[in-house]
CSV table of C-alpha atoms in Angstrom, one decimal:
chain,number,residue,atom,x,y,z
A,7,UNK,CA,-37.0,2.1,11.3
A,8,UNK,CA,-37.8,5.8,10.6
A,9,UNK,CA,-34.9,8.4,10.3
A,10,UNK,CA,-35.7,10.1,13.8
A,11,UNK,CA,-35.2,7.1,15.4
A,12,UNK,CA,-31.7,6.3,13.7
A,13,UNK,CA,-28.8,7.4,16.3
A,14,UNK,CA,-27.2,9.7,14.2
A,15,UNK,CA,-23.5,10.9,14.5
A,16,UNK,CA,-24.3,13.4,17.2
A,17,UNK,CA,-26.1,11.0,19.2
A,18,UNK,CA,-23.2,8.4,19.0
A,19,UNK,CA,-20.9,11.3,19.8
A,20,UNK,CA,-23.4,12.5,23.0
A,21,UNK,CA,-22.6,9.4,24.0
A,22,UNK,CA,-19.6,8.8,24.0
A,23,UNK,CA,-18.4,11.8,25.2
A,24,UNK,CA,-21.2,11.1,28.2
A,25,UNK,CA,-19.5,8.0,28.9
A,26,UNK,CA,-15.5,9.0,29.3
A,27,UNK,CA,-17.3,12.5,31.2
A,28,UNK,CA,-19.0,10.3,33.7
A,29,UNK,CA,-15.4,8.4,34.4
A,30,UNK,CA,-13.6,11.6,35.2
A,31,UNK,CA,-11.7,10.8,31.8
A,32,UNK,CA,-11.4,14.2,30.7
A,33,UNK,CA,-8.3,15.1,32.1
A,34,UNK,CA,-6.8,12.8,29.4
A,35,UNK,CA,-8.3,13.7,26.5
A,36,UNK,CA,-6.3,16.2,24.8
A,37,UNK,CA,-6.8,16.1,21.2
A,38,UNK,CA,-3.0,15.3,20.5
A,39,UNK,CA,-3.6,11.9,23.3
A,40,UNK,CA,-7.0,11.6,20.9
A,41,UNK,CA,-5.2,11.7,18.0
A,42,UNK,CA,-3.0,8.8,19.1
A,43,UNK,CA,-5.6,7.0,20.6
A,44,UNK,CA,-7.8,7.0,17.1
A,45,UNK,CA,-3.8,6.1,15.4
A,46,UNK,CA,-3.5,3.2,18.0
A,47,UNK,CA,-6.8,2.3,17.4
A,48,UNK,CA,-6.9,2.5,13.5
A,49,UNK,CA,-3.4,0.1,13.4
A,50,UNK,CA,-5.8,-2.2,15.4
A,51,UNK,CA,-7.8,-2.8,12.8
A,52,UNK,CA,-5.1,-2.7,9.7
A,53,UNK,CA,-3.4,-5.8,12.2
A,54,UNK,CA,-6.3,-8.4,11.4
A,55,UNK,CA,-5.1,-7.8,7.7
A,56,UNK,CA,-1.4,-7.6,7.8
A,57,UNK,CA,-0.8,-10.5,6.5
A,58,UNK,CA,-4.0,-11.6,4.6
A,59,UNK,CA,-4.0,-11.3,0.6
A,60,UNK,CA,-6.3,-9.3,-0.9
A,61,UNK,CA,-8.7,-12.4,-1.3
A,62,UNK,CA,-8.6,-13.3,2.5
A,63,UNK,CA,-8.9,-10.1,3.3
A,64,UNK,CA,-12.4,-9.6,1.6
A,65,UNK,CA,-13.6,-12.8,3.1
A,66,UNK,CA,-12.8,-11.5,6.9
A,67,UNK,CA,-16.3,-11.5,8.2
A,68,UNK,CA,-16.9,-15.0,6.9
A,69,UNK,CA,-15.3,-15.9,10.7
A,70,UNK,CA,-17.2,-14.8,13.5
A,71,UNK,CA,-14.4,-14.2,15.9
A,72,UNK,CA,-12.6,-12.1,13.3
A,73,UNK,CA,-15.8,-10.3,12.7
A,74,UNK,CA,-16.5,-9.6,15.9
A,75,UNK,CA,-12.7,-8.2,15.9
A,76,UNK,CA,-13.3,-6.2,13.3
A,77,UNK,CA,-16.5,-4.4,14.4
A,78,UNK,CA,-15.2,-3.9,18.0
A,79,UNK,CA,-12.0,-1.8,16.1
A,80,UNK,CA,-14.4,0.0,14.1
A,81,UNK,CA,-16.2,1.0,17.4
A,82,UNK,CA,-12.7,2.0,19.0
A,83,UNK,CA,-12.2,4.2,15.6
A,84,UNK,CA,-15.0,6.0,15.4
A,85,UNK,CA,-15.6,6.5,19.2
A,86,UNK,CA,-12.2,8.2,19.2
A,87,UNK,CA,-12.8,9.8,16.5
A,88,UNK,CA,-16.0,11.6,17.9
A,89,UNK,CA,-14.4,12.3,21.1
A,90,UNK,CA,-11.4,14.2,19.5
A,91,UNK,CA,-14.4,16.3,17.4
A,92,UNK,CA,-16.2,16.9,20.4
A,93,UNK,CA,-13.3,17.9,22.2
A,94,UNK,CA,-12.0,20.5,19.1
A,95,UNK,CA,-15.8,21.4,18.7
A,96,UNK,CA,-15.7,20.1,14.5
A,97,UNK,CA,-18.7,18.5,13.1
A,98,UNK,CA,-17.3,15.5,11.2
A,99,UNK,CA,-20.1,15.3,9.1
A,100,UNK,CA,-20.0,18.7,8.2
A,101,UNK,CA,-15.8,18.4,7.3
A,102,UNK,CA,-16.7,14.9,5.3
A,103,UNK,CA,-19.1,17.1,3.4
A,104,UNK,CA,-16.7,19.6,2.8
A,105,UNK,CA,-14.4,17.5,1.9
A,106,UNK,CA,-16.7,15.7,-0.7
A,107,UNK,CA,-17.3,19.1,-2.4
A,108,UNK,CA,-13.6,19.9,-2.9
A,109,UNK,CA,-13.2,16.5,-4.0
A,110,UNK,CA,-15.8,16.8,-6.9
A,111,UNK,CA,-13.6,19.5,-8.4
A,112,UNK,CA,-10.5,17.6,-7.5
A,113,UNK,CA,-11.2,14.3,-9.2
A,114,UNK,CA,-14.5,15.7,-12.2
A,115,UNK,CA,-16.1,13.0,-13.5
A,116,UNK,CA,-16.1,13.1,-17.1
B,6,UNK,CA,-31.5,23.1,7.3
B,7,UNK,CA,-33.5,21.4,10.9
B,8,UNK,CA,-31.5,18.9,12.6
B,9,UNK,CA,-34.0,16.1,11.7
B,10,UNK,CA,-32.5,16.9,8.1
B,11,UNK,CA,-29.3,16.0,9.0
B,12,UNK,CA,-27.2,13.7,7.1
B,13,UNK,CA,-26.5,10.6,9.0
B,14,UNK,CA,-23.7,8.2,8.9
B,15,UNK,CA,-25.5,6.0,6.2
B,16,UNK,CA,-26.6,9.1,4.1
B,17,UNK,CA,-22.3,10.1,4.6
B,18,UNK,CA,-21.4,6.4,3.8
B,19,UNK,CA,-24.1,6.5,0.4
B,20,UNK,CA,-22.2,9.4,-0.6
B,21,UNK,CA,-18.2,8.1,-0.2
B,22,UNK,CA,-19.2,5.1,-1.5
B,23,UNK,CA,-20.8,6.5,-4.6
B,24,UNK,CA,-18.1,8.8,-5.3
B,25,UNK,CA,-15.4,6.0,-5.3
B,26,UNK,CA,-17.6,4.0,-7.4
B,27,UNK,CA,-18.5,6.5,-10.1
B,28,UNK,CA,-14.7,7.1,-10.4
B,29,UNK,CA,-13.7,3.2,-10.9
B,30,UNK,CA,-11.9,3.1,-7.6
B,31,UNK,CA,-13.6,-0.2,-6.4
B,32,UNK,CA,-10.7,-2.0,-7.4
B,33,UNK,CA,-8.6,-0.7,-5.3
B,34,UNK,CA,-10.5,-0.7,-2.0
B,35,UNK,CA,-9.9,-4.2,-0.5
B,36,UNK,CA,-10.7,-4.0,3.0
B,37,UNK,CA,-7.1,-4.6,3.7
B,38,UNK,CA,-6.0,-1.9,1.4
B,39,UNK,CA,-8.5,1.0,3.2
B,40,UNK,CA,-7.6,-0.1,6.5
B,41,UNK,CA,-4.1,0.8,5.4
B,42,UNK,CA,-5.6,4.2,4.1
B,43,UNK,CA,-7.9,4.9,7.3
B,44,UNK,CA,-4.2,4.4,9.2
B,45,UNK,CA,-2.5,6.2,6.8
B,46,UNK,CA,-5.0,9.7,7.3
B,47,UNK,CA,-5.1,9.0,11.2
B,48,UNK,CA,-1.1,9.5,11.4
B,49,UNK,CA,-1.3,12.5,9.4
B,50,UNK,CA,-4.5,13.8,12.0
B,51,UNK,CA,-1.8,12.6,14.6
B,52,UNK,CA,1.4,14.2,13.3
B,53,UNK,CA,-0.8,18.0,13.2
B,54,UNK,CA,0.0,17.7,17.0
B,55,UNK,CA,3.3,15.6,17.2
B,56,UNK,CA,5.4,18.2,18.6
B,57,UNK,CA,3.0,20.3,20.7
B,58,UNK,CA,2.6,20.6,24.2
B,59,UNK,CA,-0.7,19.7,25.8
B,60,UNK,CA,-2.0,23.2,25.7
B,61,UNK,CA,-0.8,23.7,22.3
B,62,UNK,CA,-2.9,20.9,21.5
B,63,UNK,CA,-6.0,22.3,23.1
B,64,UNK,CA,-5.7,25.2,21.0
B,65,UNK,CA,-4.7,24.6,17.5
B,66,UNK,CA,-8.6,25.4,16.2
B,67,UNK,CA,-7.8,29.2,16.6
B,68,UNK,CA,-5.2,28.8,14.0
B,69,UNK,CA,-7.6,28.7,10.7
B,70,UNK,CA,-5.1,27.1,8.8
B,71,UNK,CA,-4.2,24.6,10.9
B,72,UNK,CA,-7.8,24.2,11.7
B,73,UNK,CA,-9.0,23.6,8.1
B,74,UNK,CA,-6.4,20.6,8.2
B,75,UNK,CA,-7.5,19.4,11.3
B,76,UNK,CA,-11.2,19.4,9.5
B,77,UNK,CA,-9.6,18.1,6.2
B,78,UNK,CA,-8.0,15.1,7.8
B,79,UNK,CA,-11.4,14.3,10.5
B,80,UNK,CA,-13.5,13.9,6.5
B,81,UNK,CA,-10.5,11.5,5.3
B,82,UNK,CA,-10.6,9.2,8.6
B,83,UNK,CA,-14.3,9.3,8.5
B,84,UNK,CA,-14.2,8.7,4.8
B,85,UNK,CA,-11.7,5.7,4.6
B,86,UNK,CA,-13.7,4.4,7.4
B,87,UNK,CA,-17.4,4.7,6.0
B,88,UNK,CA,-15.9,3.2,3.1
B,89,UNK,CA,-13.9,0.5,4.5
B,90,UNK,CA,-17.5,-0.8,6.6
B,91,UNK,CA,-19.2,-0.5,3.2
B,92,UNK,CA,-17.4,-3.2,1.7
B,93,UNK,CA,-17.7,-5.3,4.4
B,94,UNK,CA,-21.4,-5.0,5.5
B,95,UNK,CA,-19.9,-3.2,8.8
B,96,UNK,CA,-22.6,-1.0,10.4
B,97,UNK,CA,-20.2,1.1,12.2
B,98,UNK,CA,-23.1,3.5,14.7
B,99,UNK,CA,-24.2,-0.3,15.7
B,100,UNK,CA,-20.6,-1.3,16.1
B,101,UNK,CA,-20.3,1.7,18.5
B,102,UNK,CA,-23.4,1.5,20.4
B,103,UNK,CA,-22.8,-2.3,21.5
B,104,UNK,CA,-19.1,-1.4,22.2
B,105,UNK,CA,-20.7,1.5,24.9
B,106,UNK,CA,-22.8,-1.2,26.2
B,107,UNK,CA,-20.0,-3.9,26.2
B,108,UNK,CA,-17.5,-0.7,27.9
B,109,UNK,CA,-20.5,0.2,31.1
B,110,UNK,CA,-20.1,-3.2,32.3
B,111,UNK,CA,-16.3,-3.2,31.8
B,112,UNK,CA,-16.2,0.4,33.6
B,113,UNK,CA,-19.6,0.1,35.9
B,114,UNK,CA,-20.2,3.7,37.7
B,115,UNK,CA,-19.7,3.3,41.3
C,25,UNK,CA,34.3,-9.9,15.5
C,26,UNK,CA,34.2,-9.9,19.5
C,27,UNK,CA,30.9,-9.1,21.3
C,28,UNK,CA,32.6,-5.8,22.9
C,29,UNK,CA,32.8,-4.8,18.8
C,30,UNK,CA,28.8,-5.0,18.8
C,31,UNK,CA,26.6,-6.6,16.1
C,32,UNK,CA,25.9,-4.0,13.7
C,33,UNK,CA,22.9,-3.2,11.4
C,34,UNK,CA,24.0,-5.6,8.5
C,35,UNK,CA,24.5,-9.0,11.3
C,36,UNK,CA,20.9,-8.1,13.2
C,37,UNK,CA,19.5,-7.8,9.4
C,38,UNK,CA,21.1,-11.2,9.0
C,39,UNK,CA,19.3,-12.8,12.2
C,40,UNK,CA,16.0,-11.5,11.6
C,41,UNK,CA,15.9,-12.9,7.8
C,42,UNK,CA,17.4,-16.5,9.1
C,43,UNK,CA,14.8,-16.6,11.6
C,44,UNK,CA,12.0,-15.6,9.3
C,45,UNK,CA,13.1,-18.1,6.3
C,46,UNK,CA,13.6,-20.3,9.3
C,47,UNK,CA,10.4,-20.7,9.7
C,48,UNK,CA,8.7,-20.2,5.6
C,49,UNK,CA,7.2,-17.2,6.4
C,50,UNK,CA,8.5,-15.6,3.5
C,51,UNK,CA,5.6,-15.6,1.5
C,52,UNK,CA,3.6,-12.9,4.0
C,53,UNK,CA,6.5,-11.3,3.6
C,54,UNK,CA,5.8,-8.6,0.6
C,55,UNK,CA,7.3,-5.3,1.3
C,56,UNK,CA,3.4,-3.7,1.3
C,57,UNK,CA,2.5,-6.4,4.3
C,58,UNK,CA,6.1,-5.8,6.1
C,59,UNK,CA,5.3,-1.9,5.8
C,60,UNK,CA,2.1,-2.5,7.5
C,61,UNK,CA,3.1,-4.7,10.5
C,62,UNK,CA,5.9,-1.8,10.8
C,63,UNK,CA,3.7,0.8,11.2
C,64,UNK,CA,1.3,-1.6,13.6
C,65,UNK,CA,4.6,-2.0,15.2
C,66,UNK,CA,5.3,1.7,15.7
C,67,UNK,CA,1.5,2.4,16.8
C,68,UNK,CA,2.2,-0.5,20.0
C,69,UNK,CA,5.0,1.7,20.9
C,70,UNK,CA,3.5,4.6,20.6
C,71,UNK,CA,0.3,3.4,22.9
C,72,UNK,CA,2.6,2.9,25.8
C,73,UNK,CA,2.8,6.5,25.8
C,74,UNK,CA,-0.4,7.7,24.9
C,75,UNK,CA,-2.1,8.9,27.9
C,76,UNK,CA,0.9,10.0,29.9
C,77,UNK,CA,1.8,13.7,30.0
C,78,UNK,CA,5.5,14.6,29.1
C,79,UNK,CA,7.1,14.2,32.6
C,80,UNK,CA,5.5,10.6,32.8
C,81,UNK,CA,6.6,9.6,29.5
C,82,UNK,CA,10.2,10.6,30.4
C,83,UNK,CA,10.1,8.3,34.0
C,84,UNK,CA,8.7,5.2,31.9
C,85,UNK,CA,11.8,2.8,32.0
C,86,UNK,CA,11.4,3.8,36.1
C,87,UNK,CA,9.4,0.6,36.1
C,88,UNK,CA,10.6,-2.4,35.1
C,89,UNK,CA,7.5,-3.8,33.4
C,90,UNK,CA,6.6,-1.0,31.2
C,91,UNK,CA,10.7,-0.9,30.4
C,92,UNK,CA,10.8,-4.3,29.2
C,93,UNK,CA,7.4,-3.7,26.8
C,94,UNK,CA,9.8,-0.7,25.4
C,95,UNK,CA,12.5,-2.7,24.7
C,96,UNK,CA,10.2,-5.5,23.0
C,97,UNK,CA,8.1,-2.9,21.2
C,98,UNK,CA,12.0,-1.2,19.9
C,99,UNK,CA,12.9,-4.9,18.8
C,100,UNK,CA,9.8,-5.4,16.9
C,101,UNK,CA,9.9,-2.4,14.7
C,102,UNK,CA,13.6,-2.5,14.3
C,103,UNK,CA,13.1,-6.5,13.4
C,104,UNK,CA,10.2,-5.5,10.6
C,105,UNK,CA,12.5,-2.4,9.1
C,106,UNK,CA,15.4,-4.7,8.4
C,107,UNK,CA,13.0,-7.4,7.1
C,108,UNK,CA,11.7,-4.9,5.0
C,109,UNK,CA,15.1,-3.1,4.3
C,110,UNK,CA,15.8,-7.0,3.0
C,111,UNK,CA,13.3,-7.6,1.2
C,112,UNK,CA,13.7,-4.2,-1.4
C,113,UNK,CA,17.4,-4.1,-1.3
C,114,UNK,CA,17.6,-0.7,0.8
C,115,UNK,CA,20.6,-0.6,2.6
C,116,UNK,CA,19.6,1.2,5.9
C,117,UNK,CA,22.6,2.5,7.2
C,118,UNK,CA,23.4,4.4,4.1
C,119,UNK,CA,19.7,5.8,3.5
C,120,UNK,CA,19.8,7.4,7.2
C,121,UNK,CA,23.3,8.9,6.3
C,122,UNK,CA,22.6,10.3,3.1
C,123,UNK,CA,19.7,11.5,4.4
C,124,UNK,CA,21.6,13.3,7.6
C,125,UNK,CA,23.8,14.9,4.8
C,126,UNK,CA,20.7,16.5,2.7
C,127,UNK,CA,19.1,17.6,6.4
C,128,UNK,CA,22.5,19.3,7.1
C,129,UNK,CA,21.6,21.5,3.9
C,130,UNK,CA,18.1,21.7,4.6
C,131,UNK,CA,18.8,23.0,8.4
C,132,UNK,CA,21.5,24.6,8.2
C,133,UNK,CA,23.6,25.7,11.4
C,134,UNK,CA,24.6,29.3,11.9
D,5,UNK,CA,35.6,-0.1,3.3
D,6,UNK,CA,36.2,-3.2,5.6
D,7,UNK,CA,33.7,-4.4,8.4
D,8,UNK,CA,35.1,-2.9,10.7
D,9,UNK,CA,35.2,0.7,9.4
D,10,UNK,CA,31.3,0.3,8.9
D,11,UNK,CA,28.8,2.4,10.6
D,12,UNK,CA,26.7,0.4,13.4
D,13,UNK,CA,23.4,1.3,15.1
D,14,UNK,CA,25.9,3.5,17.5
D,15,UNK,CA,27.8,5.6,15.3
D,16,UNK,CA,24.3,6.0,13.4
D,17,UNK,CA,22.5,6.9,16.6
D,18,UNK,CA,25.3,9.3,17.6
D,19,UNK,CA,25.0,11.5,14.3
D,20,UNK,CA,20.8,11.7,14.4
D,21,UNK,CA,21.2,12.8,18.2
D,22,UNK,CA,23.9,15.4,17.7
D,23,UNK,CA,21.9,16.3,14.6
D,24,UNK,CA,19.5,17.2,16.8
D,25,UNK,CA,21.2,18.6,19.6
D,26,UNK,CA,23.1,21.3,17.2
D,27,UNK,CA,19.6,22.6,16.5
D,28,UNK,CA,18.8,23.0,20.1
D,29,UNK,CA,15.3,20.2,18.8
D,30,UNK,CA,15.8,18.5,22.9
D,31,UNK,CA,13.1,20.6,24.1
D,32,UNK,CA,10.3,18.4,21.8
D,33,UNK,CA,12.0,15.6,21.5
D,34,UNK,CA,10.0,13.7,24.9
D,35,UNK,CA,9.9,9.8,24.2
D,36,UNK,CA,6.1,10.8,23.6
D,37,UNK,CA,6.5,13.2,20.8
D,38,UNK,CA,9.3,10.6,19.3
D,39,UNK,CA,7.5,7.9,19.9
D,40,UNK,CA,4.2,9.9,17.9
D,41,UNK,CA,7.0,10.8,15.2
D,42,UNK,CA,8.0,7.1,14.6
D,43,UNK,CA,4.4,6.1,14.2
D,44,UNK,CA,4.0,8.9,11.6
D,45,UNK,CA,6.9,8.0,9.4
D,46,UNK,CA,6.2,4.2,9.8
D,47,UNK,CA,2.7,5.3,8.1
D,48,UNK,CA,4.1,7.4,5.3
D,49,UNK,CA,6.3,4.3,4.5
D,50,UNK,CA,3.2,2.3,4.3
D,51,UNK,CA,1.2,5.2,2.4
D,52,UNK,CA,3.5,4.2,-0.7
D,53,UNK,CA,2.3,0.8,-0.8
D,54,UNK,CA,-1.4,1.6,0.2
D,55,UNK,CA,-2.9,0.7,-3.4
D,56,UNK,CA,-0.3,-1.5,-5.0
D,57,UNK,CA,-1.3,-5.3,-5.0
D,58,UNK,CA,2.1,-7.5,-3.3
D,59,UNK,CA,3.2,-7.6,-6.7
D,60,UNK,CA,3.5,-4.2,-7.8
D,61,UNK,CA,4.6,-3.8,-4.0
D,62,UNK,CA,7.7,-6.2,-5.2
D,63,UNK,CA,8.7,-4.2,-7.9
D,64,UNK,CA,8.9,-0.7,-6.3
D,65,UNK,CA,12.4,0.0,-6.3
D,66,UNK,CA,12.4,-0.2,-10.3
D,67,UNK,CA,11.3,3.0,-10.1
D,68,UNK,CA,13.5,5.7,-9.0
D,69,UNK,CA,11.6,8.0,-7.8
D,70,UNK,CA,9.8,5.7,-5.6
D,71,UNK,CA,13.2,4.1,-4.5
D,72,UNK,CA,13.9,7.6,-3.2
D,73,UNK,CA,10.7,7.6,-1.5
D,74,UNK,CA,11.0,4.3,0.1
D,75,UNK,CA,14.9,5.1,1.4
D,76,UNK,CA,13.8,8.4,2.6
D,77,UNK,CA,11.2,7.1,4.6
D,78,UNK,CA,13.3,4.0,6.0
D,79,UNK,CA,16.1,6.6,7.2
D,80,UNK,CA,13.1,8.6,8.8
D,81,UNK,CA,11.5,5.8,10.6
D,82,UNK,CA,15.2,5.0,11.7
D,83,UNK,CA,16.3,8.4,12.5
D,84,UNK,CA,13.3,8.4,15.0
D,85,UNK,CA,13.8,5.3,16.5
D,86,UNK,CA,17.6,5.8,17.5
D,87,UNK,CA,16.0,9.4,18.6
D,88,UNK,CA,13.8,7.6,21.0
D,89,UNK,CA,15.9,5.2,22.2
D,90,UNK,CA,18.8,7.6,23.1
D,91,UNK,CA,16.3,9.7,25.0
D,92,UNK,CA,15.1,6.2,27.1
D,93,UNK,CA,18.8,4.9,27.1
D,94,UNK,CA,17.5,2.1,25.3
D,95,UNK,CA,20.0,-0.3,23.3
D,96,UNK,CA,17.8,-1.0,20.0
D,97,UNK,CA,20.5,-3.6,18.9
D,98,UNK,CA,20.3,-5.5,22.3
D,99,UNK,CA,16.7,-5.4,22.4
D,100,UNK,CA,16.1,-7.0,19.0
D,101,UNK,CA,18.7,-9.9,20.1
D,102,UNK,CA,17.0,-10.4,22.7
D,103,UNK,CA,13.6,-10.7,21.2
D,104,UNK,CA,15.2,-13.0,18.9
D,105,UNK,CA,16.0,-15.2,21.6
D,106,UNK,CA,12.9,-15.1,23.0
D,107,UNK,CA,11.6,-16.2,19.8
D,108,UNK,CA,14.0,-18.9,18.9
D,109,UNK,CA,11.9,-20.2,22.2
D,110,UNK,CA,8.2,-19.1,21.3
D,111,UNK,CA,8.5,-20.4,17.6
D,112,UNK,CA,10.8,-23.2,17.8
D,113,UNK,CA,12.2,-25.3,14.7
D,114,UNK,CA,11.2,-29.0,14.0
């Protein structure tokens, strides 16, 4: 696969926002209802590990249904995720690359 | 810097992953203990709006500080999230884009 | 003790431990893995409420069905903070009422 | 201090919510916002747990400062909770017996 063809994050974003546009969603995407629906969303996922050890925990995919479980709350995650950027008009990206930078002086490497 | 330039979400992922690695922090990143951390930063995302009205909400960007911490907390969700699908083999634009096809047949436009 | 007297924090604590060693589910039951199903706990509550504007969040024990998943959503979280209250020796009760007396310095009234 | 001097869920409840009231908070405090605060404090109980494995998880309270972290954070994710259910004129203590009942039937004993 070349790197134009790769969906990048604004063309997962395009779509998603696309899709909860074309239902007439918008009227309930505020970014505070974003922000809990990307919470709700995120405690999804910690719920398949709740009460795994650390050893189970790595070994999650090994099951298909919990794997399938666990890529369907990583979609729910990051979908939200993108919608509440689109809506606030920040480029994730951009912030994790921000964020990186300030990290590098936060935490130097020897 | 052209669009086609653009980091994408593996190029973002290479880049969390390597920073956590170069600093020793594999250890500590069981899937089950950054699904706790990817909850953890989408409260704090969450409590930015907790007690604001809808339309406070809407416009919390043209407030720069409280804008640079709604960036700051978008990079650690999409961080702790990049990170948490590195470990386990996640592809999380994949996850997404069959989640949007699995959600037009749940919600079919009339 | 009469009903009319009402169980207090100590006799539900009591109930929920029983029923837990009941059952040998202790070993799940670290303080880091009651913590989490807490907070998964609080997020289920939370999601009741997280489309609705403020008025409709106000009407929703107005129907019955979304006022019983309150109540069980209240019981859960309650039912994992005393586990965990248990489980670390915090006495609840007395954390909430210290903590009420250094908020009565920290907000002071006129 | 015998039983029956003892503080219950009611006298506790009664203190957050005048607390409150004294400070003229009623105007954010919808079973929404609450309900968003819960889910916040839940989280930054969890946050002290995020990296520990269950057996440094077991041993946090040998550390004072962390003790004070952990009560602080149990009388906050209880302070909200009697918040919320004084706003819905929900009994938490009758909620979680019930639950318990309905357990005692979904989980029964040998």
């Amino acid at each position: 696969m070349t790197r134009d063809e790769g969906p990048d994050l604004a063309d997962l974003q395009r779509r998603v926002v696309e899709f909860a546009a074309a239902r007439g969603w918008g009227t309930y995407h505020t970014p505070k209802n974003l922000a809990s629906a990307l919470s709700v969303e995120a405690a999804e996922l910690m719920e398949i590990f709740q009460w795994l050890t650390p050893e189970e925990s790595a070994a999650v995919m090994e099951d298909e249904a919990q794997a399938h479980r666990v890529r369907d709350e990583v979609a729910d995650v990051l979908a939200y995720l993108l919608q509440f950027c689109a809506v606030l008009g920040v480029d994730p990206g951009q912030a994790l690359r921000d964020k990186v930078h300030r990290n590098e002086s936060r935490f130097p490497l020897d």
